Structure formats: C-alpha cells, structure tokens
C-alpha cells in the first residue's frame, strides 16, 4: 500500500517526499568535490536521468522540485517532462557549500587541509568548514525548503508524492535530521549513488518536523 501525499494521522497530515540524487557529472567520475560549484551533467548523467524517468512510476508524482544547481535541475527537468509536470527550482535544496574543499578529491583535502578536515571530522561534519557549511546548516535550510513545499501542497490529491531532486550531502543531511541519527551512522547505512531515490514520509506538528518510519 503506497504512502499517500495527504494521509491524515492523529496529529497532522503526512506527505511523501521522494528524494532523488542528480545524474553523473565529469567531476563525479574524477572523484572531485563539487559542493556549490555548478558542474553540468555529462552524457551519462543525462542518460541516467532518462532511464530513471522511464523505469520509475511517475504516475504518483504530484510535483517535482529541484536544487537550482544545473546538474540537479537538468535531472529534474528530464524526470518532470516525463511526468507531465514542471521542474521547479527551490532555494535551500542546493548541495552543501564545501568551501575550500571544492575542486579537490577527499584524499587531497585530508592532505592539503589536514587541520581543517580533522576539526570537521571531529564534529561528525556538523560544524561548518572554512568558507562553507556543515551538515547542521544544510539540514536547517533543506528542511525549511521541504516545509514550504509541504504547506503549498498539503491536502492535494490522495496517493500522490512530491519528488525533490538534490545532492548526496543534502540527502544525508535530511536523513540525519529527519531520523535523528548522526552523520557517521547515515553514511554507513545509506549508499547514495547518482539517481538513488529515497522515500520519506513526513509531517509537521507546529514547528517540529516528524518522520514517519516505514
């Protein structure tokens, strides 16, 4: 029985969000940290999005929202076109700003920015890095974006879901916040590849977001 987009619970309305990572880029292939550097999809990334749009059941999708970064927005546009809806860019769904780490591999970061990387790791990646963000800040803005979407669509069509196309760190930040588990657990439990899709059922009770476990 699929989750509904507006199923009533005792204290609120549950909305299903399908969170999807964008397609492949050349920097993914080169294992370079992208962050908010606006890298486009490569040919394989476009093909991945097209394959996803064919195999995924898009009949349940009420709306498609996306990070404004072009690798996510292009992925969303391909999916939304197949679903017969518009891809809507939404501020707050961008990838984590990885500041001084962007453009490097993680091996290079651990060598070139050893002290900053170790400090970040000691905070379980929650604290912001130099010129960038941590998982706490990303979760704050991503959950706020989801709340705006929730308020716009609550009460609309049963048996529908909202799709959000975003980025791996943003997805992990949401999982940390919504399931109330640390980054170190999330990164071991979830392996988020290009076009990975994760279903989350959430509601708001006042200002508090609640994730409904499957």
PDB file of C-alpha atoms in Angstrom:
ATOM      1  CA  UNK A   1       0.000   0.000   0.000  1.00  0.00           C
ATOM      2  CA  UNK A   2       1.754   3.195  -1.093  1.00  0.00           C
ATOM      3  CA  UNK A   3       2.063   6.144   1.230  1.00  0.00           C
ATOM      4  CA  UNK A   4      -0.357   8.926   0.425  1.00  0.00           C
ATOM      5  CA  UNK A   5       0.548  12.548  -0.111  1.00  0.00           C
ATOM      6  CA  UNK A   6      -2.026  13.787   2.374  1.00  0.00           C
ATOM      7  CA  UNK A   7      -2.962  10.811   4.548  1.00  0.00           C
ATOM      8  CA  UNK A   8      -4.386  12.091   7.832  1.00  0.00           C
ATOM      9  CA  UNK A   9      -2.795  10.981  11.073  1.00  0.00           C
ATOM     10  CA  UNK A  10      -3.883  11.674  14.611  1.00  0.00           C
ATOM     11  CA  UNK A  11      -1.992  14.988  14.790  1.00  0.00           C
ATOM     12  CA  UNK A  12      -1.320  16.067  11.233  1.00  0.00           C
ATOM     13  CA  UNK A  13      -1.066  15.360   7.539  1.00  0.00           C
ATOM     14  CA  UNK A  14       1.629  13.018   6.260  1.00  0.00           C
ATOM     15  CA  UNK A  15       3.236  13.853   2.931  1.00  0.00           C
ATOM     16  CA  UNK A  16       5.511  11.520   0.997  1.00  0.00           C
ATOM     17  CA  UNK A  17       8.671  13.003  -0.472  1.00  0.00           C
ATOM     18  CA  UNK A  18      10.763  11.045  -2.991  1.00  0.00           C
ATOM     19  CA  UNK A  19      14.286  12.437  -2.649  1.00  0.00           C
ATOM     20  CA  UNK A  20      16.495  11.794  -5.693  1.00  0.00           C
ATOM     21  CA  UNK A  21      20.169  12.461  -6.329  1.00  0.00           C
ATOM     22  CA  UNK A  22      21.132  14.102  -9.651  1.00  0.00           C
ATOM     23  CA  UNK A  23      22.819  12.279 -12.537  1.00  0.00           C
ATOM     24  CA  UNK A  24      26.518  11.841 -13.160  1.00  0.00           C
ATOM     25  CA  UNK A  25      28.935  14.703 -13.864  1.00  0.00           C
ATOM     26  CA  UNK A  26      32.549  14.715 -15.026  1.00  0.00           C
ATOM     27  CA  UNK A  27      33.586  15.702 -11.507  1.00  0.00           C
ATOM     28  CA  UNK A  28      31.792  12.628 -10.134  1.00  0.00           C
ATOM     29  CA  UNK A  29      33.884  10.490 -12.466  1.00  0.00           C
ATOM     30  CA  UNK A  30      37.074  12.299 -11.439  1.00  0.00           C
ATOM     31  CA  UNK A  31      36.136  11.998  -7.726  1.00  0.00           C
ATOM     32  CA  UNK A  32      36.327  15.780  -7.291  1.00  0.00           C
ATOM     33  CA  UNK A  33      34.284  17.534  -4.608  1.00  0.00           C
ATOM     34  CA  UNK A  34      31.597  19.647  -6.266  1.00  0.00           C
ATOM     35  CA  UNK A  35      29.685  21.352  -3.481  1.00  0.00           C
ATOM     36  CA  UNK A  36      28.082  24.501  -4.887  1.00  0.00           C
ATOM     37  CA  UNK A  37      30.442  24.589  -7.886  1.00  0.00           C
ATOM     38  CA  UNK A  38      27.889  24.470 -10.711  1.00  0.00           C
ATOM     39  CA  UNK A  39      29.022  21.458 -12.744  1.00  0.00           C
ATOM     40  CA  UNK A  40      26.648  20.214 -15.511  1.00  0.00           C
ATOM     41  CA  UNK A  41      25.565  16.659 -16.176  1.00  0.00           C
ATOM     42  CA  UNK A  42      27.720  14.707 -18.587  1.00  0.00           C
ATOM     43  CA  UNK A  43      26.277  12.480 -21.336  1.00  0.00           C
ATOM     44  CA  UNK A  44      25.986   9.514 -18.969  1.00  0.00           C
ATOM     45  CA  UNK A  45      24.236  11.689 -16.373  1.00  0.00           C
ATOM     46  CA  UNK A  46      21.621  12.706 -18.929  1.00  0.00           C
ATOM     47  CA  UNK A  47      21.181   9.054 -19.939  1.00  0.00           C
ATOM     48  CA  UNK A  48      20.811   8.053 -16.270  1.00  0.00           C
ATOM     49  CA  UNK A  49      18.037  10.605 -15.791  1.00  0.00           C
ATOM     50  CA  UNK A  50      16.297   9.418 -18.950  1.00  0.00           C
ATOM     51  CA  UNK A  51      16.461   5.773 -17.828  1.00  0.00           C
ATOM     52  CA  UNK A  52      15.142   6.716 -14.384  1.00  0.00           C
ATOM     53  CA  UNK A  53      12.232   8.625 -15.944  1.00  0.00           C
ATOM     54  CA  UNK A  54      11.261   5.521 -17.931  1.00  0.00           C
ATOM     55  CA  UNK A  55      11.530   2.916 -15.168  1.00  0.00           C
ATOM     56  CA  UNK A  56      10.227   4.882 -12.152  1.00  0.00           C
ATOM     57  CA  UNK A  57       6.461   5.037 -11.550  1.00  0.00           C
ATOM     58  CA  UNK A  58       5.916   8.737 -12.188  1.00  0.00           C
ATOM     59  CA  UNK A  59       2.123   8.452 -12.211  1.00  0.00           C
ATOM     60  CA  UNK A  60       2.223   9.049  -8.436  1.00  0.00           C
ATOM     61  CA  UNK A  61       4.229  12.290  -8.707  1.00  0.00           C
ATOM     62  CA  UNK A  62       2.245  15.445  -7.976  1.00  0.00           C
ATOM     63  CA  UNK A  63       5.137  17.903  -8.396  1.00  0.00           C
ATOM     64  CA  UNK A  64       8.903  17.944  -8.981  1.00  0.00           C
ATOM     65  CA  UNK A  65      11.177  20.371  -7.114  1.00  0.00           C
ATOM     66  CA  UNK A  66      14.911  20.756  -7.564  1.00  0.00           C
ATOM     67  CA  UNK A  67      18.080  22.307  -6.319  1.00  0.00           C
ATOM     68  CA  UNK A  68      18.829  25.295  -8.582  1.00  0.00           C
ATOM     69  CA  UNK A  69      22.281  23.885  -9.435  1.00  0.00           C
ATOM     70  CA  UNK A  70      22.279  22.794 -13.071  1.00  0.00           C
ATOM     71  CA  UNK A  71      23.204  19.150 -12.520  1.00  0.00           C
ATOM     72  CA  UNK A  72      20.122  18.712 -10.326  1.00  0.00           C
ATOM     73  CA  UNK A  73      17.815  20.975 -12.320  1.00  0.00           C
ATOM     74  CA  UNK A  74      18.584  19.228 -15.629  1.00  0.00           C
ATOM     75  CA  UNK A  75      17.929  15.857 -13.977  1.00  0.00           C
ATOM     76  CA  UNK A  76      14.650  17.193 -12.592  1.00  0.00           C
ATOM     77  CA  UNK A  77      13.597  18.624 -15.960  1.00  0.00           C
ATOM     78  CA  UNK A  78      14.079  15.252 -17.668  1.00  0.00           C
ATOM     79  CA  UNK A  79      12.012  13.499 -14.998  1.00  0.00           C
ATOM     80  CA  UNK A  80       9.360  16.204 -14.794  1.00  0.00           C
ATOM     81  CA  UNK A  81       8.893  16.225 -18.567  1.00  0.00           C
ATOM     82  CA  UNK A  82       8.148  12.508 -18.471  1.00  0.00           C
ATOM     83  CA  UNK A  83       5.791  13.022 -15.512  1.00  0.00           C
ATOM     84  CA  UNK A  84       3.968  15.833 -17.320  1.00  0.00           C
ATOM     85  CA  UNK A  85       4.740  18.463 -14.676  1.00  0.00           C
ATOM     86  CA  UNK A  86       7.101  21.410 -14.316  1.00  0.00           C
ATOM     87  CA  UNK A  87      10.515  21.177 -12.628  1.00  0.00           C
ATOM     88  CA  UNK A  88      10.513  23.938 -10.008  1.00  0.00           C
ATOM     89  CA  UNK A  89      13.867  25.202  -8.663  1.00  0.00           C
ATOM     90  CA  UNK A  90      13.774  25.745  -4.899  1.00  0.00           C
ATOM     91  CA  UNK A  91      16.351  27.631  -2.844  1.00  0.00           C
ATOM     92  CA  UNK A  92      17.529  25.616   0.129  1.00  0.00           C
ATOM     93  CA  UNK A  93      17.881  22.329  -1.756  1.00  0.00           C
ATOM     94  CA  UNK A  94      21.404  23.086  -3.049  1.00  0.00           C
ATOM     95  CA  UNK A  95      24.380  20.881  -2.304  1.00  0.00           C
ATOM     96  CA  UNK A  96      26.437  21.596   0.790  1.00  0.00           C
ATOM     97  CA  UNK A  97      28.810  24.517   0.325  1.00  0.00           C
ATOM     98  CA  UNK A  98      32.144  22.773   0.793  1.00  0.00           C
ATOM     99  CA  UNK A  99      34.197  25.944   0.684  1.00  0.00           C
ATOM    100  CA  UNK A 100      37.941  25.396   0.460  1.00  0.00           C
ATOM    101  CA  UNK A 101      37.451  21.672  -0.233  1.00  0.00           C
ATOM    102  CA  UNK A 102      35.724  22.136  -3.608  1.00  0.00           C
ATOM    103  CA  UNK A 103      37.607  21.040  -6.701  1.00  0.00           C
ATOM    104  CA  UNK A 104      39.758  18.571  -4.731  1.00  0.00           C
ATOM    105  CA  UNK A 105      39.460  14.865  -4.030  1.00  0.00           C
ATOM    106  CA  UNK A 106      38.893  13.774  -0.420  1.00  0.00           C
ATOM    107  CA  UNK A 107      42.448  12.392  -0.377  1.00  0.00           C
ATOM    108  CA  UNK A 108      43.768  15.802  -1.395  1.00  0.00           C
ATOM    109  CA  UNK A 109      41.628  17.530   1.227  1.00  0.00           C
ATOM    110  CA  UNK A 110      42.939  15.289   4.010  1.00  0.00           C
ATOM    111  CA  UNK A 111      46.470  16.204   2.934  1.00  0.00           C
ATOM    112  CA  UNK A 112      46.180  19.872   1.914  1.00  0.00           C
ATOM    113  CA  UNK A 113      43.756  20.946   4.643  1.00  0.00           C
ATOM    114  CA  UNK A 114      44.643  18.407   7.318  1.00  0.00           C
ATOM    115  CA  UNK A 115      43.823  20.516  10.401  1.00  0.00           C
ATOM    116  CA  UNK A 116      40.534  21.848   8.989  1.00  0.00           C
ATOM    117  CA  UNK A 117      39.479  18.397   7.783  1.00  0.00           C
ATOM    118  CA  UNK A 118      40.265  16.784  11.155  1.00  0.00           C
ATOM    119  CA  UNK A 119      38.338  19.511  13.006  1.00  0.00           C
ATOM    120  CA  UNK A 120      35.339  18.940  10.713  1.00  0.00           C
ATOM    121  CA  UNK A 121      35.511  15.182  11.193  1.00  0.00           C
ATOM    122  CA  UNK A 122      35.665  15.600  14.978  1.00  0.00           C
ATOM    123  CA  UNK A 123      32.316  17.428  14.835  1.00  0.00           C
ATOM    124  CA  UNK A 124      30.892  14.496  12.794  1.00  0.00           C
ATOM    125  CA  UNK A 125      30.747  17.011   9.912  1.00  0.00           C
ATOM    126  CA  UNK A 126      28.069  19.048  11.703  1.00  0.00           C
ATOM    127  CA  UNK A 127      30.098  22.245  12.157  1.00  0.00           C
ATOM    128  CA  UNK A 128      30.780  24.463   9.112  1.00  0.00           C
ATOM    129  CA  UNK A 129      34.097  24.237   7.298  1.00  0.00           C
ATOM    130  CA  UNK A 130      36.078  27.308   6.265  1.00  0.00           C
ATOM    131  CA  UNK A 131      34.072  29.349   3.718  1.00  0.00           C
ATOM    132  CA  UNK A 132      31.370  26.700   3.728  1.00  0.00           C
ATOM    133  CA  UNK A 133      28.733  24.759   5.652  1.00  0.00           C
ATOM    134  CA  UNK A 134      28.321  21.710   7.841  1.00  0.00           C
ATOM    135  CA  UNK A 135      25.535  19.132   7.880  1.00  0.00           C
ATOM    136  CA  UNK A 136      23.638  21.075  10.551  1.00  0.00           C
ATOM    137  CA  UNK A 137      23.311  24.169   8.343  1.00  0.00           C
ATOM    138  CA  UNK A 138      22.349  22.123   5.282  1.00  0.00           C
ATOM    139  CA  UNK A 139      19.656  20.276   7.245  1.00  0.00           C
ATOM    140  CA  UNK A 140      18.242  23.584   8.517  1.00  0.00           C
ATOM    141  CA  UNK A 141      17.774  25.029   5.026  1.00  0.00           C
ATOM    142  CA  UNK A 142      16.693  21.786   3.353  1.00  0.00           C
ATOM    143  CA  UNK A 143      14.020  21.074   5.973  1.00  0.00           C
ATOM    144  CA  UNK A 144      12.823  24.682   5.653  1.00  0.00           C
ATOM    145  CA  UNK A 145      12.503  24.174   1.875  1.00  0.00           C
ATOM    146  CA  UNK A 146      10.541  20.971   2.428  1.00  0.00           C
ATOM    147  CA  UNK A 147       8.249  22.844   4.817  1.00  0.00           C
ATOM    148  CA  UNK A 148       7.481  25.430   2.110  1.00  0.00           C
ATOM    149  CA  UNK A 149       6.657  22.633  -0.328  1.00  0.00           C
ATOM    150  CA  UNK A 150       4.550  20.834   2.295  1.00  0.00           C
ATOM    151  CA  UNK A 151       2.491  23.931   3.037  1.00  0.00           C
ATOM    152  CA  UNK A 152       1.905  24.539  -0.673  1.00  0.00           C
ATOM    153  CA  UNK A 153       0.682  21.013  -1.441  1.00  0.00           C
ATOM    154  CA  UNK A 154      -0.896  19.727   1.769  1.00  0.00           C
ATOM    155  CA  UNK A 155      -4.414  18.497   1.163  1.00  0.00           C
ATOM    156  CA  UNK A 156      -3.889  17.916  -2.559  1.00  0.00           C
ATOM    157  CA  UNK A 157      -4.673  14.609  -4.319  1.00  0.00           C
ATOM    158  CA  UNK A 158      -4.513  11.342  -2.423  1.00  0.00           C
ATOM    159  CA  UNK A 159      -1.987   8.681  -3.436  1.00  0.00           C
ATOM    160  CA  UNK A 160       0.456  11.293  -4.762  1.00  0.00           C
ATOM    161  CA  UNK A 161       4.017  12.166  -3.736  1.00  0.00           C
ATOM    162  CA  UNK A 162       6.379  15.103  -4.144  1.00  0.00           C
ATOM    163  CA  UNK A 163       9.728  14.477  -5.849  1.00  0.00           C
ATOM    164  CA  UNK A 164      12.806  16.505  -4.886  1.00  0.00           C
ATOM    165  CA  UNK A 165      15.979  16.287  -6.984  1.00  0.00           C
ATOM    166  CA  UNK A 166      19.018  17.292  -4.958  1.00  0.00           C
ATOM    167  CA  UNK A 167      22.534  16.174  -3.951  1.00  0.00           C
ATOM    168  CA  UNK A 168      24.206  13.473  -1.870  1.00  0.00           C
ATOM    169  CA  UNK A 169      25.231  15.622   1.119  1.00  0.00           C
ATOM    170  CA  UNK A 170      21.826  17.321   1.160  1.00  0.00           C
ATOM    171  CA  UNK A 171      20.133  13.916   1.192  1.00  0.00           C
ATOM    172  CA  UNK A 172      22.360  12.760   4.043  1.00  0.00           C
ATOM    173  CA  UNK A 173      21.695  15.968   5.975  1.00  0.00           C
ATOM    174  CA  UNK A 174      17.946  15.368   5.647  1.00  0.00           C
ATOM    175  CA  UNK A 175      18.323  11.759   6.793  1.00  0.00           C
ATOM    176  CA  UNK A 176      20.356  12.905   9.818  1.00  0.00           C
ATOM    177  CA  UNK A 177      17.703  15.421  10.813  1.00  0.00           C
ATOM    178  CA  UNK A 178      14.533  13.502   9.999  1.00  0.00           C
ATOM    179  CA  UNK A 179      15.643  10.200  11.537  1.00  0.00           C
ATOM    180  CA  UNK A 180      17.607  11.907  14.340  1.00  0.00           C
ATOM    181  CA  UNK A 181      20.748   9.884  13.675  1.00  0.00           C
ATOM    182  CA  UNK A 182      24.370  11.115  13.353  1.00  0.00           C
ATOM    183  CA  UNK A 183      26.205  11.545  10.054  1.00  0.00           C
ATOM    184  CA  UNK A 184      28.578   8.678  10.916  1.00  0.00           C
ATOM    185  CA  UNK A 185      25.582   6.318  11.024  1.00  0.00           C
ATOM    186  CA  UNK A 186      23.876   7.744   7.923  1.00  0.00           C
ATOM    187  CA  UNK A 187      26.976   7.431   5.735  1.00  0.00           C
ATOM    188  CA  UNK A 188      27.341   3.746   6.673  1.00  0.00           C
ATOM    189  CA  UNK A 189      23.653   2.931   6.326  1.00  0.00           C
ATOM    190  CA  UNK A 190      22.900   4.767   3.061  1.00  0.00           C
ATOM    191  CA  UNK A 191      24.930   4.496  -0.143  1.00  0.00           C
ATOM    192  CA  UNK A 192      23.692   7.342  -2.307  1.00  0.00           C
ATOM    193  CA  UNK A 193      24.707   6.990  -5.943  1.00  0.00           C
ATOM    194  CA  UNK A 194      23.569   9.044  -8.934  1.00  0.00           C
ATOM    195  CA  UNK A 195      19.774   8.722  -9.298  1.00  0.00           C
ATOM    196  CA  UNK A 196      19.358   6.979  -5.942  1.00  0.00           C
ATOM    197  CA  UNK A 197      15.778   7.599  -4.739  1.00  0.00           C
ATOM    198  CA  UNK A 198      14.718   7.526  -1.086  1.00  0.00           C
ATOM    199  CA  UNK A 199      11.115   7.780   0.133  1.00  0.00           C
ATOM    200  CA  UNK A 200      10.446   9.854   3.268  1.00  0.00           C
ATOM    201  CA  UNK A 201       7.032  10.316   4.876  1.00  0.00           C
ATOM    202  CA  UNK A 202       6.900  13.445   6.996  1.00  0.00           C
ATOM    203  CA  UNK A 203       4.517  15.803   8.746  1.00  0.00           C
ATOM    204  CA  UNK A 204       4.827  18.964  10.799  1.00  0.00           C
ATOM    205  CA  UNK A 205       3.408  19.359  14.284  1.00  0.00           C
ATOM    206  CA  UNK A 206       3.757  23.066  14.943  1.00  0.00           C
ATOM    207  CA  UNK A 207       7.369  23.900  14.153  1.00  0.00           C
ATOM    208  CA  UNK A 208       8.565  20.315  14.670  1.00  0.00           C
ATOM    209  CA  UNK A 209       9.073  18.004  11.708  1.00  0.00           C
ATOM    210  CA  UNK A 210       8.264  14.344  12.274  1.00  0.00           C
ATOM    211  CA  UNK A 211       9.415  11.496  10.006  1.00  0.00           C
ATOM    212  CA  UNK A 212       7.055   8.525   9.907  1.00  0.00           C
ATOM    213  CA  UNK A 213       9.018   5.277   9.908  1.00  0.00           C
ATOM    214  CA  UNK A 214       8.034   2.707   7.315  1.00  0.00           C
TER     215      UNK A 214
END
